[in-house]
Amino acid sequence: MTNQLTLAGKTAFITGGSGAIGMASAKALLRDGARVLIMGRRADKLTACREQLLSEIPGAEIETYAGDALSVDDLKAALDKAYQLNQRLDIVVPTVGGGGFMPLLMQDLDGLRNELDMNLGSVFLAVRHSVPLMQKGGSIVCISSTAGVLPFPYLSSYCAGKAALEGFMRSAADELASAGIRLNAVRPGLT
């Protein structure tokens, strides 16, 4: 039985790459033969993640870029570096997200905006700036949550962010279908 690398020759880009979901995504993509660039804010965590992945998947092609997924300049530079790995960009997994646990009446507008930026803004920027680098057959997989469709006490801002993400993904998928770019959101549950 041969091990067929279904993503050989493909390039993937992951934001939040040193986090648990980002690292698991990188591992799965590397195992299937993709070249992967992981982006995150801390170079030391990215380096440790890269070293761990290389120890688990010898010969894998993984690069890092330290930057903020909410900075257009950082994001565009990371996307360019990912594209240069193989002169193409096939897969984007923007995993940046999260939220705080706070009663609604203790939340303020700045806190709400921060969570919306993290859960929706980071995805918007990844989609907006990656699609021009992609060809037909490209895929963008975003990380949503059951909180996008179900209420959870003390997570109103997070719920709003994930609901907005899913609305954005449906509209973006509809708009970009004619370009042959697939967009999906998955709900992994508690991690």
mmCIF file of C-alpha atoms in Angstrom:
data_model
loop_
_atom_site.group_PDB
_atom_site.id
_atom_site.type_symbol
_atom_site.label_atom_id
_atom_site.label_comp_id
_atom_site.label_asym_id
_atom_site.label_seq_id
_atom_site.Cartn_x
_atom_site.Cartn_y
_atom_site.Cartn_z
ATOM 1 C CA MET A 1 0.000 0.000 0.000
ATOM 2 C CA THR A 2 1.437 3.382 -0.975
ATOM 3 C CA ASN A 3 1.026 6.576 0.947
ATOM 4 C CA GLN A 4 -0.443 9.037 -1.524
ATOM 5 C CA LEU A 5 0.132 12.660 -0.558
ATOM 6 C CA THR A 6 -3.109 14.232 -1.721
ATOM 7 C CA LEU A 7 -1.852 17.792 -1.191
ATOM 8 C CA ALA A 8 1.601 17.412 -2.778
ATOM 9 C CA GLY A 9 2.471 20.576 -4.696
ATOM 10 C CA LYS A 10 -0.094 22.653 -2.772
ATOM 11 C CA THR A 11 0.666 25.582 -0.483
ATOM 12 C CA ALA A 12 -1.263 26.360 2.702
ATOM 13 C CA PHE A 13 -1.300 29.470 4.909
ATOM 14 C CA ILE A 14 -2.480 29.432 8.528
ATOM 15 C CA THR A 15 -2.994 32.380 10.872
ATOM 16 C CA GLY A 16 -2.830 31.679 14.596
ATOM 17 C CA GLY A 17 -0.432 28.942 13.570
ATOM 18 C CA SER A 18 1.112 28.294 16.972
ATOM 19 C CA GLY A 19 -2.245 27.854 18.709
ATOM 20 C CA ALA A 20 -3.839 24.446 19.235
ATOM 21 C CA ILE A 21 -6.190 24.592 16.235
ATOM 22 C CA GLY A 22 -3.576 26.228 14.010
ATOM 23 C CA MET A 23 -0.966 23.636 14.893
ATOM 24 C CA ALA A 24 -3.393 20.730 14.395
ATOM 25 C CA SER A 25 -4.366 22.181 11.008
ATOM 26 C CA ALA A 26 -0.710 22.523 10.007
ATOM 27 C CA LYS A 27 -0.023 18.938 11.067
ATOM 28 C CA ALA A 28 -2.892 17.556 8.972
ATOM 29 C CA LEU A 29 -1.887 19.592 5.917
ATOM 30 C CA LEU A 30 1.787 18.641 6.229
ATOM 31 C CA ARG A 31 0.913 14.954 6.574
ATOM 32 C CA ASP A 32 -0.954 15.187 3.275
ATOM 33 C CA GLY A 33 2.070 16.760 1.566
ATOM 34 C CA ALA A 34 1.272 20.483 1.504
ATOM 35 C CA ARG A 35 3.900 23.138 2.019
ATOM 36 C CA VAL A 36 2.718 25.232 4.963
ATOM 37 C CA LEU A 37 3.421 28.690 6.335
ATOM 38 C CA ILE A 38 2.195 29.384 9.860
ATOM 39 C CA MET A 39 1.734 32.950 11.045
ATOM 40 C CA GLY A 40 1.485 34.141 14.636
ATOM 41 C CA ARG A 41 2.541 37.057 16.789
ATOM 42 C CA ARG A 42 5.335 35.327 18.717
ATOM 43 C CA ALA A 43 8.390 34.134 16.810
ATOM 44 C CA ASP A 44 9.511 31.891 19.691
ATOM 45 C CA LYS A 45 6.209 30.000 19.764
ATOM 46 C CA LEU A 46 6.206 29.654 15.981
ATOM 47 C CA THR A 47 9.756 28.274 16.037
ATOM 48 C CA ALA A 48 8.846 25.755 18.748
ATOM 49 C CA CYS A 49 5.748 24.730 16.782
ATOM 50 C CA ARG A 50 7.786 24.316 13.592
ATOM 51 C CA GLU A 51 10.396 22.203 15.360
ATOM 52 C CA GLN A 52 7.742 19.966 16.913
ATOM 53 C CA LEU A 53 5.988 19.466 13.575
ATOM 54 C CA LEU A 54 9.273 18.660 11.834
ATOM 55 C CA SER A 55 10.071 16.083 14.515
ATOM 56 C CA GLU A 56 6.684 14.425 13.926
ATOM 57 C CA ILE A 57 6.712 14.720 10.133
ATOM 58 C CA PRO A 58 10.332 14.466 8.920
ATOM 59 C CA GLY A 59 10.884 16.146 5.579
ATOM 60 C CA ALA A 60 7.825 18.373 5.892
ATOM 61 C CA GLU A 61 8.091 21.843 4.379
ATOM 62 C CA ILE A 62 6.994 24.401 6.953
ATOM 63 C CA GLU A 63 7.920 28.047 7.314
ATOM 64 C CA THR A 64 6.944 30.718 9.814
ATOM 65 C CA TYR A 65 6.107 34.399 9.802
ATOM 66 C CA ALA A 66 5.877 36.462 12.984
ATOM 67 C CA GLY A 67 3.209 39.121 12.640
ATOM 68 C CA ASP A 68 -0.280 40.224 13.587
ATOM 69 C CA ALA A 69 -3.180 38.803 11.536
ATOM 70 C CA LEU A 70 -5.060 42.087 12.121
ATOM 71 C CA SER A 71 -2.260 44.132 10.510
ATOM 72 C CA VAL A 72 -2.755 44.421 6.757
ATOM 73 C CA ASP A 73 0.978 44.917 6.205
ATOM 74 C CA ASP A 74 1.932 41.873 8.305
ATOM 75 C CA LEU A 75 -0.754 39.733 6.711
ATOM 76 C CA LYS A 76 0.196 40.689 3.156
ATOM 77 C CA ALA A 77 3.888 40.027 3.857
ATOM 78 C CA ALA A 78 3.071 36.601 5.314
ATOM 79 C CA LEU A 79 0.824 35.747 2.363
ATOM 80 C CA ASP A 80 3.583 36.779 -0.043
ATOM 81 C CA LYS A 81 6.061 34.538 1.776
ATOM 82 C CA ALA A 82 3.575 31.646 1.634
ATOM 83 C CA TYR A 83 3.018 32.215 -2.080
ATOM 84 C CA GLN A 84 6.782 32.196 -2.719
ATOM 85 C CA LEU A 85 7.097 28.672 -1.255
ATOM 86 C CA ASN A 86 5.698 27.162 -4.460
ATOM 87 C CA GLN A 87 4.540 30.139 -6.571
ATOM 88 C CA ARG A 88 0.943 29.419 -5.575
ATOM 89 C CA LEU A 89 -1.546 29.626 -2.719
ATOM 90 C CA ASP A 90 -4.136 26.864 -2.453
ATOM 91 C CA ILE A 91 -5.388 26.655 1.135
ATOM 92 C CA VAL A 92 -5.976 29.321 3.785
ATOM 93 C CA VAL A 93 -6.963 28.510 7.365
ATOM 94 C CA PRO A 94 -7.469 31.691 9.427
ATOM 95 C CA THR A 95 -7.679 30.318 12.980
ATOM 96 C CA VAL A 96 -7.297 33.558 14.942
ATOM 97 C CA GLY A 97 -10.260 33.943 17.276
ATOM 98 C CA GLY A 98 -11.451 33.612 20.819
ATOM 99 C CA GLY A 99 -13.161 35.626 23.434
ATOM 100 C CA GLY A 100 -13.524 36.524 27.048
ATOM 101 C CA PHE A 101 -15.947 35.211 29.607
ATOM 102 C CA MET A 102 -17.862 38.236 30.894
ATOM 103 C CA PRO A 103 -21.457 39.079 31.791
ATOM 104 C CA LEU A 104 -23.102 41.241 29.145
ATOM 105 C CA LEU A 105 -23.716 44.131 31.558
ATOM 106 C CA MET A 106 -20.016 44.253 32.460
ATOM 107 C CA GLN A 107 -18.902 44.347 28.815
ATOM 108 C CA ASP A 108 -18.023 47.631 27.123
ATOM 109 C CA LEU A 109 -18.001 48.681 23.482
ATOM 110 C CA ASP A 110 -14.226 48.402 23.169
ATOM 111 C CA GLY A 111 -14.363 44.822 24.428
ATOM 112 C CA LEU A 112 -17.076 43.992 21.906
ATOM 113 C CA ARG A 113 -15.067 45.589 19.094
ATOM 114 C CA ASN A 114 -11.933 43.664 20.075
ATOM 115 C CA GLU A 115 -13.768 40.338 19.960
ATOM 116 C CA LEU A 116 -15.429 41.194 16.644
ATOM 117 C CA ASP A 117 -12.018 42.116 15.221
ATOM 118 C CA MET A 118 -10.461 38.897 16.458
ATOM 119 C CA ASN A 119 -13.274 36.602 15.266
ATOM 120 C CA LEU A 120 -14.440 38.405 12.124
ATOM 121 C CA GLY A 121 -11.875 41.072 11.227
ATOM 122 C CA SER A 122 -8.972 38.612 11.082
ATOM 123 C CA VAL A 123 -10.989 36.332 8.783
ATOM 124 C CA PHE A 124 -12.104 39.217 6.572
ATOM 125 C CA LEU A 125 -8.497 40.329 6.094
ATOM 126 C CA ALA A 126 -7.300 36.789 5.368
ATOM 127 C CA VAL A 127 -10.018 36.272 2.757
ATOM 128 C CA ARG A 128 -9.675 39.738 1.258
ATOM 129 C CA HIS A 129 -5.924 39.468 0.747
ATOM 130 C CA SER A 130 -5.506 35.757 0.002
ATOM 131 C CA VAL A 131 -8.114 35.331 -2.736
ATOM 132 C CA PRO A 132 -6.187 37.454 -5.304
ATOM 133 C CA LEU A 133 -3.269 35.002 -4.901
ATOM 134 C CA MET A 134 -5.408 31.893 -5.359
ATOM 135 C CA GLN A 135 -6.458 30.040 -8.489
ATOM 136 C CA LYS A 136 -9.539 27.947 -9.204
ATOM 137 C CA GLY A 137 -9.764 25.107 -6.728
ATOM 138 C CA GLY A 138 -8.554 27.211 -3.806
ATOM 139 C CA SER A 139 -10.050 26.571 -0.390
ATOM 140 C CA ILE A 140 -10.505 28.750 2.688
ATOM 141 C CA VAL A 141 -11.545 26.994 5.893
ATOM 142 C CA CYS A 142 -12.510 29.192 8.840
ATOM 143 C CA ILE A 143 -12.993 28.218 12.453
ATOM 144 C CA SER A 144 -16.434 28.983 13.806
ATOM 145 C CA SER A 145 -18.168 27.656 16.898
ATOM 146 C CA THR A 146 -21.484 26.333 18.078
ATOM 147 C CA ALA A 147 -21.584 29.731 19.820
ATOM 148 C CA GLY A 148 -22.343 31.197 16.392
ATOM 149 C CA VAL A 149 -25.776 29.559 16.458
ATOM 150 C CA LEU A 150 -26.462 28.865 20.139
ATOM 151 C CA PRO A 151 -26.518 31.322 23.052
ATOM 152 C CA PHE A 152 -24.008 30.885 25.869
ATOM 153 C CA PRO A 153 -24.124 32.900 29.096
ATOM 154 C CA TYR A 154 -21.295 35.407 29.509
ATOM 155 C CA LEU A 155 -20.111 34.921 25.901
ATOM 156 C CA SER A 156 -22.329 37.455 24.118
ATOM 157 C CA SER A 157 -19.462 39.142 22.247
ATOM 158 C CA TYR A 158 -17.938 35.820 21.218
ATOM 159 C CA CYS A 159 -21.347 34.531 20.064
ATOM 160 C CA ALA A 160 -21.856 37.719 18.048
ATOM 161 C CA GLY A 161 -18.404 37.378 16.471
ATOM 162 C CA LYS A 162 -18.907 33.765 15.400
ATOM 163 C CA ALA A 163 -22.436 34.457 14.099
ATOM 164 C CA ALA A 164 -21.012 37.345 12.068
ATOM 165 C CA LEU A 165 -18.236 35.065 10.796
ATOM 166 C CA GLU A 166 -20.764 32.531 9.526
ATOM 167 C CA GLY A 167 -22.841 35.223 7.815
ATOM 168 C CA PHE A 168 -19.711 36.623 6.196
ATOM 169 C CA MET A 169 -18.604 33.157 5.051
ATOM 170 C CA ARG A 170 -21.949 32.386 3.395
ATOM 171 C CA SER A 171 -21.907 35.671 1.477
ATOM 172 C CA ALA A 172 -18.231 35.367 0.545
ATOM 173 C CA ALA A 173 -18.726 31.754 -0.604
ATOM 174 C CA ASP A 174 -21.599 32.837 -2.828
ATOM 175 C CA GLU A 175 -19.636 35.747 -4.265
ATOM 176 C CA LEU A 176 -16.393 33.837 -4.859
ATOM 177 C CA ALA A 177 -17.915 30.616 -6.235
ATOM 178 C CA SER A 178 -17.607 31.900 -9.804
ATOM 179 C CA ALA A 179 -13.834 32.290 -9.232
ATOM 180 C CA GLY A 180 -13.645 28.647 -8.169
ATOM 181 C CA ILE A 181 -12.695 29.484 -4.568
ATOM 182 C CA ARG A 182 -14.411 27.403 -1.867
ATOM 183 C CA LEU A 183 -15.120 28.932 1.551
ATOM 184 C CA ASN A 184 -16.323 26.949 4.531
ATOM 185 C CA ALA A 185 -16.551 27.358 8.264
ATOM 186 C CA VAL A 186 -16.253 24.443 10.690
ATOM 187 C CA ARG A 187 -17.445 24.251 14.290
ATOM 188 C CA PRO A 188 -14.891 22.139 16.173
ATOM 189 C CA GLY A 189 -16.519 22.526 19.581
ATOM 190 C CA LEU A 190 -14.665 23.097 22.825
ATOM 191 C CA THR A 191 -10.892 22.900 22.418
#
